[in-house]
Amino acid sequence: MNDAQRPVAGDAQRLFLGGDWVEPDGGHYDVVDPATERTVGRAPEASPDQMREACAAAREALGPWSRTPPEERAAVLARAADLIRGRLVPYAELAQAETGATTATARAMQVGVAAARFRRYARVEPAEWPIAPQVNEAGPMGKAGVMGALAVRQPVGVVACVTSYNNPWANPAGKVAPALAMGNTVVVKPAPQDPLSVYRMAEALQEAGVPRGVVNVLSGRAVAVGETAVSSPDVDMVSFTGSTAVGQRIAEACGRDMRRQLMELGGKGAAVVLDDADLASAVAGIGTTFSFYSGQICTAPTRVLAQRGVYDRLVEQLTMYARRLKVGDPREPDTVVGPVISAAHRDRVESYVELARKEGAVVVTGGERPPSERGFYVAPTVLADCTNDMRAVREEIFGPVVAVVPFDDEEEGVALANDSDYGLIDYVWSADVARAFRVARRLRAGGVGVNTVGRNMEAPFGGFKKSGVGRDVGSYALHAYSEVQTIVWPG
């Protein structure tokens, strides 16, 4: 095996560029386990020039890959799914070390979901590709002007995928798999905190037979690396998952060149708990904020709006729930809440709790740092007696912190839920399903869970307002990574 075939040299990861594993211009940096603070591995620091080279390689590979029959592209994705599934345990161990996810989350929700997404887009149904032909009865010149029209889907081109740190498997797979299925080529810029898993995904795709240049992965901490991908003349579309602030800057850059974009941004999900709700169900759903990625997920129901008839009981039960959760080493089988991604992020989460205290909220539980010699842990925190104008209620904290706001009637609950810059996923709990659906239809959010925090992975996913632009998941991802072309001819 020559150097171009070796993903790793010693403990130092190489870039995946144009089908080769190459040394980074900027050297390497340590990837740190947030649970132990030990070094997981050495990630490569790409240069802007290397990112430009990767975008050019993806451009060169676009023509042949887009002309490859869809069933051959699907076969590559299917083989990649099998490889990922077959290596679930070691891949999950790496993801756990990079992110601090619990074992169950790393296996099922990270690596498991990634394999499922490659498998799903290896089984694209014929009905998901075409658009029904349109034939007009008479054109502007009468019967002589009758035209046939066919709308077909074409790949967008080269897609820059800029991914988030909270799930280095499912998030990149949700971009790469449908993009490749539609005939696009990709340049992936993973989050700097946990890029090693994304290189394992690239390795699986290479083994599965993806042609040279079709997939490129380049990491780096320098902002210039990502900016180069976003602004490259070889890039036709940017698919980004991350904060609204970064998304706005990317959107501005895309707008200057009329570049397609898919933005999955921040969230501050409202959980509207009505006075007839099943509180056990509501508490279990809201409690996923603590257990799922330690609150580092944009879909978390972190802003709880409780009708006054159930407010006190909800706060009490949510507090008891939070206090029962074990915080600690995510490798221990009984751990429910692992660490947040870094010391800097832990400080940020703690600063929001202190700010809430100063603004008048009551810290019912949490707010202190759990005893631990190492690791970036935050105790599950419940903030009560909040108002909707508090920063801890309005801004995305991205940690295991839930703020509870009381309201009087349904009208006020809807108004409070909609009084937000965000609109990704909201939730409604009520024993009256008709009432819950009535409220759900009034919420300005891209998705609403009724008596559940579960998701249907075929349903469109995306946000209103500052939570994003566009929709993906299921068939909607195929639409997102394609352009519609119309072909007309004399009828």
Short mmCIF file of C-alpha atoms in Angstrom, two decimals:
data_model
loop_
_atom_site.label_atom_id
_atom_site.label_comp_id
_atom_site.label_asym_id
_atom_site.label_seq_id
_atom_site.Cartn_x
_atom_site.Cartn_y
_atom_site.Cartn_z
CA MET A 1 0.00 0.00 0.00
CA ASN A 2 1.52 3.34 -1.02
CA ASP A 3 1.10 6.64 0.83
CA ALA A 4 -1.84 7.71 -1.35
CA GLN A 5 -3.72 4.61 -0.11
CA ARG A 6 -3.07 5.12 3.62
CA PRO A 7 -5.73 7.11 5.49
CA VAL A 8 -3.58 7.45 8.61
CA ALA A 9 0.16 7.87 9.12
CA GLY A 10 0.92 6.82 12.68
CA ASP A 11 -1.78 8.51 14.73
CA ALA A 12 -2.08 11.41 12.25
CA GLN A 13 -5.09 11.44 9.93
CA ARG A 14 -4.63 12.41 6.28
CA LEU A 15 -6.99 14.46 4.12
CA PHE A 16 -9.12 12.71 1.50
CA LEU A 17 -8.57 14.81 -1.61
CA GLY A 18 -9.24 13.81 -5.21
CA GLY A 19 -9.28 10.12 -4.34
CA ASP A 20 -5.96 10.17 -2.48
CA TRP A 21 -5.01 10.39 1.19
CA VAL A 22 -2.68 13.38 1.38
CA GLU A 23 -0.72 15.19 4.05
CA PRO A 24 -2.23 18.50 5.20
CA ASP A 25 -0.39 21.75 4.54
CA GLY A 26 -1.20 23.05 8.01
CA GLY A 27 -0.02 20.09 10.05
CA HIS A 28 -2.24 18.41 12.64
CA TYR A 29 -4.12 19.23 15.83
CA ASP A 30 -5.39 17.14 18.72
CA VAL A 31 -8.95 15.86 18.85
CA VAL A 32 -9.92 15.69 22.53
CA ASP A 33 -12.29 13.26 24.22
CA PRO A 34 -14.74 15.52 26.13
CA ALA A 35 -15.29 12.83 28.76
CA THR A 36 -11.65 12.18 29.62
CA GLU A 37 -9.81 15.17 28.10
CA ARG A 38 -7.39 12.69 26.51
CA THR A 39 -6.28 12.92 22.90
CA VAL A 40 -8.35 10.73 20.58
CA GLY A 41 -6.21 11.29 17.49
CA ARG A 42 -4.53 13.87 15.30
CA ALA A 43 -6.75 15.67 12.79
CA PRO A 44 -5.38 17.28 9.63
CA GLU A 45 -5.38 21.06 9.13
CA ALA A 46 -6.07 21.71 5.45
CA SER A 47 -5.00 24.91 3.76
CA PRO A 48 -7.24 27.12 1.60
CA ASP A 49 -5.19 26.00 -1.42
CA GLN A 50 -5.97 22.36 -0.64
CA MET A 51 -9.65 23.21 -0.31
CA ARG A 52 -9.53 24.89 -3.73
CA GLU A 53 -7.85 21.76 -5.10
CA ALA A 54 -10.59 19.58 -3.61
CA CYS A 55 -13.34 21.70 -5.14
CA ALA A 56 -11.60 21.49 -8.53
CA ALA A 57 -11.31 17.69 -8.16
CA ALA A 58 -15.03 17.46 -7.41
CA ARG A 59 -15.77 19.61 -10.47
CA GLU A 60 -13.66 17.34 -12.69
CA ALA A 61 -15.40 14.22 -11.36
CA LEU A 62 -18.90 15.68 -11.75
CA GLY A 63 -19.43 14.89 -15.44
CA PRO A 64 -18.59 11.18 -15.30
CA TRP A 65 -20.39 10.62 -11.98
CA SER A 66 -23.56 12.45 -13.05
CA ARG A 67 -23.67 10.30 -16.21
CA THR A 68 -23.21 7.08 -14.22
CA PRO A 69 -26.49 5.11 -14.28
CA PRO A 70 -28.48 5.70 -11.07
CA GLU A 71 -28.46 2.00 -10.24
CA GLU A 72 -24.64 1.97 -10.28
CA ARG A 73 -24.51 4.97 -7.98
CA ALA A 74 -27.02 3.23 -5.72
CA ALA A 75 -24.82 0.12 -5.61
CA VAL A 76 -21.92 2.20 -4.26
CA LEU A 77 -24.15 3.61 -1.52
CA ALA A 78 -25.42 0.13 -0.65
CA ARG A 79 -21.89 -1.23 -0.31
CA ALA A 80 -20.95 1.75 1.87
CA ALA A 81 -23.98 1.08 4.08
CA ASP A 82 -22.90 -2.53 4.52
CA LEU A 83 -19.33 -1.54 5.38
CA ILE A 84 -20.48 1.01 7.95
CA ARG A 85 -22.96 -1.41 9.50
CA GLY A 86 -20.29 -4.12 9.64
CA ARG A 87 -17.95 -1.80 11.55
CA LEU A 88 -20.61 -0.37 13.85
CA VAL A 89 -18.78 -1.09 17.10
CA PRO A 90 -15.34 0.41 16.29
CA TYR A 91 -16.92 3.32 14.43
CA ALA A 92 -19.23 3.99 17.39
CA GLU A 93 -16.29 3.82 19.80
CA LEU A 94 -14.52 6.50 17.79
CA ALA A 95 -17.65 8.66 17.61
CA GLN A 96 -18.11 8.29 21.36
CA ALA A 97 -14.52 9.32 22.00
CA GLU A 98 -14.87 12.39 19.77
CA THR A 99 -18.30 13.57 20.93
CA GLY A 100 -18.87 12.19 24.44
CA ALA A 101 -22.08 10.44 23.32
CA THR A 102 -23.36 7.53 25.37
CA THR A 103 -22.79 4.08 23.94
CA ALA A 104 -26.43 3.65 22.93
CA THR A 105 -26.49 7.03 21.20
CA ALA A 106 -23.19 6.48 19.40
CA ARG A 107 -24.29 3.10 18.08
CA ALA A 108 -27.93 3.74 17.23
CA MET A 109 -28.27 7.45 16.53
CA GLN A 110 -24.84 8.19 15.10
CA VAL A 111 -23.35 5.24 13.20
CA GLY A 112 -26.63 3.32 12.94
CA VAL A 113 -28.51 6.25 11.43
CA ALA A 114 -25.64 6.92 9.01
CA ALA A 115 -25.76 3.36 7.70
CA ALA A 116 -29.55 3.59 7.40
CA ARG A 117 -29.28 6.82 5.42
CA PHE A 118 -26.84 5.32 2.91
CA ARG A 119 -29.12 2.30 2.63
CA ARG A 120 -32.20 4.49 2.14
CA TYR A 121 -30.68 6.45 -0.75
CA ALA A 122 -29.46 3.23 -2.33
CA ARG A 123 -33.15 2.38 -2.72
CA VAL A 124 -34.46 5.44 -4.51
CA GLU A 125 -37.88 4.70 -5.95
CA PRO A 126 -38.46 5.62 -9.63
CA ALA A 127 -41.38 7.81 -8.60
CA GLU A 128 -39.01 10.01 -6.59
CA TRP A 129 -37.08 11.11 -9.68
CA PRO A 130 -39.45 12.36 -12.39
CA ILE A 131 -42.13 14.99 -12.39
CA ALA A 132 -45.36 14.20 -14.21
CA PRO A 133 -45.33 15.37 -17.87
CA GLN A 134 -47.38 18.47 -18.61
CA VAL A 135 -49.14 18.95 -21.98
CA ASN A 136 -51.04 22.17 -22.66
CA GLU A 137 -54.26 21.97 -24.64
CA ALA A 138 -53.59 25.07 -26.70
CA GLY A 139 -50.74 27.50 -26.74
CA PRO A 140 -50.83 31.22 -27.51
CA MET A 141 -51.08 30.37 -31.24
CA GLY A 142 -54.05 28.02 -30.90
CA LYS A 143 -53.84 24.32 -31.74
CA ALA A 144 -50.73 24.94 -33.79
CA GLY A 145 -49.02 26.01 -30.60
CA VAL A 146 -49.72 22.86 -28.57
CA MET A 147 -46.49 21.86 -26.84
CA GLY A 148 -45.43 18.87 -24.83
CA ALA A 149 -43.42 19.53 -21.69
CA LEU A 150 -41.37 17.25 -19.50
CA ALA A 151 -39.78 18.26 -16.21
CA VAL A 152 -36.74 16.20 -15.18
CA ARG A 153 -34.33 16.34 -12.28
CA GLN A 154 -30.68 17.17 -12.84
CA PRO A 155 -27.89 17.20 -10.25
CA VAL A 156 -27.07 20.62 -8.84
CA GLY A 157 -23.34 20.01 -9.33
CA VAL A 158 -20.59 20.25 -6.74
CA VAL A 159 -22.00 20.42 -3.20
CA ALA A 160 -19.99 21.78 -0.27
CA CYS A 161 -21.24 20.00 2.85
CA VAL A 162 -20.37 21.88 6.06
CA THR A 163 -21.39 19.68 8.96
CA SER A 164 -22.07 20.00 12.69
CA TYR A 165 -20.15 18.61 15.66
CA ASN A 166 -23.02 17.00 17.52
CA ASN A 167 -23.35 14.03 15.16
CA PRO A 168 -20.33 13.33 12.93
CA TRP A 169 -22.04 10.34 11.31
CA ALA A 170 -25.75 10.98 10.78
CA ASN A 171 -25.38 14.63 9.79
CA PRO A 172 -22.76 14.17 7.04
CA ALA A 173 -24.51 10.99 5.81
CA GLY A 174 -27.76 12.92 5.52
CA LYS A 175 -26.04 15.28 3.09
CA VAL A 176 -23.59 13.02 1.25
CA ALA A 177 -25.90 10.07 0.53
CA PRO A 178 -28.76 11.92 -1.23
CA ALA A 179 -26.31 14.25 -2.99
CA LEU A 180 -24.41 11.29 -4.44
CA ALA A 181 -27.65 9.47 -5.30
CA MET A 182 -28.71 12.43 -7.45
CA GLY A 183 -25.36 12.51 -9.30
CA ASN A 184 -23.65 15.35 -7.45
CA THR A 185 -20.08 15.32 -6.19
CA VAL A 186 -19.23 16.55 -2.71
CA VAL A 187 -16.59 18.35 -0.68
CA VAL A 188 -17.16 17.78 3.04
CA LYS A 189 -15.85 20.24 5.62
CA PRO A 190 -16.51 18.50 8.98
CA ALA A 191 -16.67 20.31 12.30
CA PRO A 192 -13.17 20.71 13.75
CA GLN A 193 -14.08 19.13 17.10
CA ASP A 194 -14.81 15.62 15.74
CA PRO A 195 -13.68 15.13 12.13
CA LEU A 196 -12.08 11.69 12.49
CA SER A 197 -15.40 9.86 12.12
CA VAL A 198 -16.09 11.65 8.85
CA TYR A 199 -12.79 10.36 7.48
CA ARG A 200 -13.90 6.83 8.37
CA MET A 201 -17.04 7.48 6.33
CA ALA A 202 -14.86 8.59 3.40
CA GLU A 203 -12.77 5.43 3.83
CA ALA A 204 -15.92 3.29 3.63
CA LEU A 205 -17.06 5.11 0.50
CA GLN A 206 -13.65 4.63 -1.11
CA GLU A 207 -13.77 0.90 -0.35
CA ALA A 208 -17.32 0.81 -1.72
CA GLY A 209 -16.00 2.00 -5.08
CA VAL A 210 -16.77 5.70 -5.20
CA PRO A 211 -14.69 7.14 -8.09
CA ARG A 212 -11.80 9.52 -7.53
CA GLY A 213 -12.84 13.07 -6.76
CA VAL A 214 -16.51 12.29 -6.18
CA VAL A 215 -16.07 12.55 -2.39
CA ASN A 216 -13.52 14.80 -0.71
CA VAL A 217 -13.10 15.41 3.04
CA LEU A 218 -10.97 18.25 4.39
CA SER A 219 -10.93 19.38 8.00
CA GLY A 220 -9.42 22.36 9.73
CA ARG A 221 -9.91 24.82 12.56
CA ALA A 222 -9.10 27.88 10.45
CA VAL A 223 -12.18 29.82 9.31
CA ALA A 224 -10.49 30.40 5.95
CA VAL A 225 -10.78 26.72 5.04
CA GLY A 226 -14.57 26.71 5.26
CA GLU A 227 -14.82 30.14 3.66
CA THR A 228 -12.84 28.87 0.68
CA ALA A 229 -15.28 26.01 0.15
CA VAL A 230 -18.30 28.28 0.42
CA SER A 231 -16.94 30.84 -2.03
CA SER A 232 -15.25 28.51 -4.53
CA PRO A 233 -16.32 29.09 -8.15
CA ASP A 234 -16.32 25.28 -8.52
CA VAL A 235 -19.07 24.90 -5.88
CA ASP A 236 -22.72 25.05 -7.01
CA MET A 237 -24.45 24.50 -3.67
CA VAL A 238 -23.70 24.75 0.04
CA SER A 239 -25.43 22.43 2.51
CA PHE A 240 -24.81 23.67 6.04
CA THR A 241 -25.81 22.53 9.51
CA GLY A 242 -24.86 24.76 12.41
CA SER A 243 -25.56 28.02 14.15
CA THR A 244 -27.78 30.72 12.72
CA ALA A 245 -24.97 33.28 12.99
CA VAL A 246 -22.62 31.22 10.80
CA GLY A 247 -25.49 30.30 8.49
CA GLN A 248 -26.24 33.97 7.87
CA ARG A 249 -22.65 34.60 6.82
CA ILE A 250 -22.71 31.61 4.49
CA ALA A 251 -26.02 32.74 3.00
CA GLU A 252 -24.57 36.17 2.28
CA ALA A 253 -21.63 34.58 0.47
CA CYS A 254 -23.95 32.29 -1.51
CA GLY A 255 -26.21 35.19 -2.42
CA ARG A 256 -23.40 37.11 -4.08
CA ASP A 257 -22.94 34.30 -6.62
CA MET A 258 -26.55 33.03 -6.68
CA ARG A 259 -25.33 29.72 -5.25
CA ARG A 260 -27.92 27.17 -4.08
CA GLN A 261 -28.10 26.62 -0.35
CA LEU A 262 -29.68 24.28 2.16
CA MET A 263 -29.54 25.63 5.70
CA GLU A 264 -30.38 23.68 8.85
CA LEU A 265 -29.74 26.22 11.59
CA GLY A 266 -30.47 26.86 15.24
CA GLY A 267 -33.55 26.06 17.21
CA LYS A 268 -35.26 26.95 20.47
CA GLY A 269 -38.08 24.45 20.40
CA ALA A 270 -41.24 25.40 22.26
CA ALA A 271 -42.97 22.58 24.12
CA VAL A 272 -46.55 23.73 24.71
CA VAL A 273 -47.96 21.68 27.59
CA LEU A 274 -51.71 22.21 27.86
CA ASP A 275 -53.67 21.72 31.06
CA ASP A 276 -55.10 18.35 29.97
CA ALA A 277 -51.72 16.87 29.01
CA ASP A 278 -50.35 13.53 30.12
CA LEU A 279 -47.55 14.95 32.28
CA ALA A 280 -45.56 11.72 32.39
CA SER A 281 -45.38 11.73 28.59
CA ALA A 282 -44.52 15.43 28.49
CA VAL A 283 -41.78 15.10 31.10
CA ALA A 284 -40.24 12.11 29.31
CA GLY A 285 -40.24 14.02 26.03
CA ILE A 286 -38.86 17.24 27.46
CA GLY A 287 -36.31 15.20 29.41
CA THR A 288 -34.64 14.13 26.16
CA THR A 289 -33.04 17.58 26.27
CA PHE A 290 -30.83 16.25 29.05
CA SER A 291 -30.10 12.78 27.67
CA PHE A 292 -29.89 13.27 23.89
CA TYR A 293 -26.40 14.65 23.09
CA SER A 294 -26.53 16.41 26.48
CA GLY A 295 -28.84 18.99 24.96
CA GLN A 296 -26.51 19.70 22.04
CA ILE A 297 -29.20 19.31 19.42
CA CYS A 298 -31.25 21.95 17.64
CA THR A 299 -34.52 20.00 17.87
CA ALA A 300 -34.53 19.80 21.69
CA PRO A 301 -37.68 21.06 23.49
CA THR A 302 -35.69 23.51 25.62
CA ARG A 303 -38.39 26.21 25.95
CA VAL A 304 -41.27 24.72 27.91
CA LEU A 305 -44.54 26.67 27.95
CA ALA A 306 -46.78 25.20 30.63
CA GLN A 307 -50.41 26.18 31.20
CA ARG A 308 -50.90 27.35 34.78
CA GLY A 309 -53.17 24.44 35.70
CA VAL A 310 -50.22 22.04 35.29
CA TYR A 311 -47.27 24.42 35.71
CA ASP A 312 -46.32 23.56 39.32
CA ARG A 313 -46.72 19.81 38.81
CA LEU A 314 -44.73 19.90 35.59
CA VAL A 315 -41.83 21.78 37.20
CA GLU A 316 -41.87 19.35 40.13
CA GLN A 317 -41.93 16.22 37.96
CA LEU A 318 -39.34 17.56 35.51
CA THR A 319 -37.06 18.41 38.42
CA MET A 320 -37.40 14.91 39.89
CA TYR A 321 -36.72 13.43 36.44
CA ALA A 322 -33.56 15.51 35.97
CA ARG A 323 -32.21 14.63 39.40
CA ARG A 324 -32.52 10.89 38.73
CA LEU A 325 -30.30 10.98 35.65
CA LYS A 326 -26.75 9.76 36.03
CA VAL A 327 -24.18 12.23 34.71
CA GLY A 328 -20.76 10.83 33.94
CA ASP A 329 -18.58 8.64 31.77
CA PRO A 330 -20.61 7.88 28.64
CA ARG A 331 -18.94 4.47 28.39
CA GLU A 332 -20.65 3.31 31.60
CA PRO A 333 -23.86 1.44 30.73
CA ASP A 334 -26.01 3.34 33.25
CA THR A 335 -24.85 6.83 32.22
CA VAL A 336 -27.65 8.92 30.74
CA VAL A 337 -26.00 12.35 30.43
CA GLY A 338 -22.50 12.60 29.03
CA PRO A 339 -20.29 15.68 28.63
CA VAL A 340 -20.67 18.64 26.32
CA ILE A 341 -18.17 18.97 23.51
CA SER A 342 -15.51 21.23 25.07
CA ALA A 343 -14.45 23.27 28.06
CA ALA A 344 -15.31 26.46 26.20
CA HIS A 345 -18.82 25.22 25.48
CA ARG A 346 -19.29 24.13 29.08
CA ASP A 347 -18.40 27.67 30.15
CA ARG A 348 -20.91 29.06 27.66
CA VAL A 349 -23.74 26.85 28.97
CA GLU A 350 -22.92 27.72 32.57
CA SER A 351 -22.88 31.42 31.72
CA TYR A 352 -26.47 31.16 30.45
CA VAL A 353 -27.58 29.54 33.71
CA GLU A 354 -25.97 32.33 35.72
CA LEU A 355 -27.51 34.93 33.42
CA ALA A 356 -30.94 33.39 33.93
CA ARG A 357 -30.43 33.61 37.68
CA LYS A 358 -29.61 37.29 37.39
CA GLU A 359 -32.65 37.87 35.19
CA GLY A 360 -34.93 36.46 37.88
CA ALA A 361 -35.31 32.80 36.99
CA VAL A 362 -35.19 30.17 39.72
CA VAL A 363 -32.62 27.41 39.24
CA VAL A 364 -34.69 24.53 40.60
CA THR A 365 -32.07 21.90 39.93
CA GLY A 366 -28.66 21.84 38.28
CA GLY A 367 -26.64 24.96 37.76
CA GLU A 368 -23.59 23.47 39.43
CA ARG A 369 -20.69 21.57 37.90
CA PRO A 370 -20.92 17.83 38.66
CA PRO A 371 -17.97 16.48 40.65
CA SER A 372 -15.49 15.01 38.20
CA GLU A 373 -11.73 15.17 37.91
CA ARG A 374 -11.90 15.25 34.14
CA GLY A 375 -14.48 15.90 31.47
CA PHE A 376 -16.72 18.76 30.41
CA TYR A 377 -19.89 17.95 32.34
CA VAL A 378 -22.96 20.09 32.93
CA ALA A 379 -25.68 18.97 35.34
CA PRO A 380 -29.22 18.71 33.92
CA THR A 381 -30.74 22.08 34.76
CA VAL A 382 -34.34 23.25 35.15
CA LEU A 383 -35.06 26.99 35.20
CA ALA A 384 -38.48 27.95 36.55
CA ASP A 385 -40.45 31.22 36.83
CA CYS A 386 -39.05 32.31 33.48
CA THR A 387 -40.45 34.95 31.18
CA ASN A 388 -40.25 34.88 27.41
CA ASP A 389 -37.98 37.93 27.26
CA MET A 390 -35.12 36.31 29.20
CA ARG A 391 -32.04 35.55 27.11
CA ALA A 392 -31.91 32.01 28.47
CA VAL A 393 -35.41 31.54 27.04
CA ARG A 394 -34.85 33.28 23.71
CA GLU A 395 -31.33 32.17 22.75
CA GLU A 396 -30.07 28.72 21.85
CA ILE A 397 -27.99 27.42 24.75
CA PHE A 398 -27.17 24.02 23.19
CA GLY A 399 -26.84 22.23 26.49
CA PRO A 400 -28.88 20.26 29.06
CA VAL A 401 -30.89 23.28 30.20
CA VAL A 402 -34.69 23.61 30.14
CA ALA A 403 -36.49 26.89 30.83
CA VAL A 404 -40.16 26.75 31.93
CA VAL A 405 -42.54 29.65 31.24
CA PRO A 406 -46.16 29.71 32.54
CA PHE A 407 -49.13 30.85 30.44
CA ASP A 408 -52.84 31.28 31.07
CA ASP A 409 -54.84 30.24 28.03
CA GLU A 410 -54.33 28.59 24.67
CA GLU A 411 -54.14 31.90 22.84
CA GLU A 412 -51.31 33.11 25.05
CA GLY A 413 -49.47 29.79 24.72
CA VAL A 414 -49.50 30.02 20.93
CA ALA A 415 -48.39 33.67 21.02
CA LEU A 416 -45.47 32.86 23.34
CA ALA A 417 -44.42 29.89 21.21
CA ASN A 418 -44.37 32.04 18.08
CA ASP A 419 -42.55 34.90 19.81
CA SER A 420 -39.14 33.59 18.81
CA ASP A 421 -36.51 34.17 16.17
CA TYR A 422 -36.45 30.41 15.67
CA GLY A 423 -38.93 27.98 14.19
CA LEU A 424 -37.41 24.54 13.71
CA ILE A 425 -39.35 21.97 15.75
CA ASP A 426 -42.07 22.74 18.31
CA TYR A 427 -44.12 20.33 20.41
CA VAL A 428 -47.65 20.15 21.81
CA TRP A 429 -48.92 17.94 24.62
CA SER A 430 -52.66 17.51 25.14
CA ALA A 431 -54.99 14.60 25.83
CA ASP A 432 -57.38 16.11 23.26
CA VAL A 433 -55.74 15.22 19.95
CA ALA A 434 -58.01 17.56 17.98
CA ARG A 435 -57.00 20.40 20.27
CA ALA A 436 -53.33 19.50 19.94
CA PHE A 437 -53.53 19.50 16.14
CA ARG A 438 -55.38 22.82 16.21
CA VAL A 439 -52.56 24.36 18.22
CA ALA A 440 -49.91 22.67 16.08
CA ARG A 441 -51.28 24.23 12.90
CA ARG A 442 -50.90 27.69 14.46
CA LEU A 443 -47.24 27.27 15.39
CA ARG A 444 -44.66 28.92 13.13
CA ALA A 445 -42.25 26.01 12.98
CA GLY A 446 -41.06 23.68 10.27
CA GLY A 447 -42.19 20.67 12.28
CA VAL A 448 -44.44 20.01 15.26
CA GLY A 449 -44.51 16.91 17.43
CA VAL A 450 -47.91 16.08 18.92
CA ASN A 451 -47.49 14.17 22.19
CA THR A 452 -44.06 12.96 21.02
CA VAL A 453 -40.49 14.08 20.37
CA GLY A 454 -40.03 11.32 17.80
CA ARG A 455 -39.33 11.98 14.14
CA ASN A 456 -40.50 10.39 10.92
CA MET A 457 -37.35 10.11 8.81
CA GLU A 458 -39.30 10.40 5.55
CA ALA A 459 -41.08 13.61 6.55
CA PRO A 460 -39.62 16.95 5.38
CA PHE A 461 -37.20 18.50 7.84
CA GLY A 462 -36.29 22.17 8.04
CA GLY A 463 -37.19 25.41 9.73
CA PHE A 464 -39.10 28.66 9.55
CA LYS A 465 -37.57 32.06 10.29
CA LYS A 466 -33.93 31.94 11.42
CA SER A 467 -33.96 28.17 11.76
CA GLY A 468 -33.08 27.60 8.16
CA VAL A 469 -33.87 27.52 4.46
CA GLY A 470 -35.07 24.46 2.54
CA ARG A 471 -36.14 20.94 3.43
CA ASP A 472 -34.40 17.58 3.41
CA VAL A 473 -34.83 13.97 4.64
CA GLY A 474 -36.57 11.27 2.61
CA SER A 475 -37.57 12.26 -0.90
CA TYR A 476 -37.22 15.90 0.07
CA ALA A 477 -33.44 15.49 0.23
CA LEU A 478 -33.42 14.24 -3.36
CA HIS A 479 -35.33 17.36 -4.35
CA ALA A 480 -32.96 19.56 -2.35
CA TYR A 481 -29.89 18.22 -4.15
CA SER A 482 -31.36 18.51 -7.64
CA GLU A 483 -32.42 21.15 -10.11
CA VAL A 484 -35.62 20.88 -12.15
CA GLN A 485 -35.14 21.11 -15.89
CA THR A 486 -38.02 21.53 -18.35
CA ILE A 487 -37.87 20.10 -21.86
CA VAL A 488 -40.56 21.15 -24.38
CA TRP A 489 -41.35 19.93 -27.87
CA PRO A 490 -44.10 20.36 -30.50
CA GLY A 491 -47.22 18.45 -29.46
#
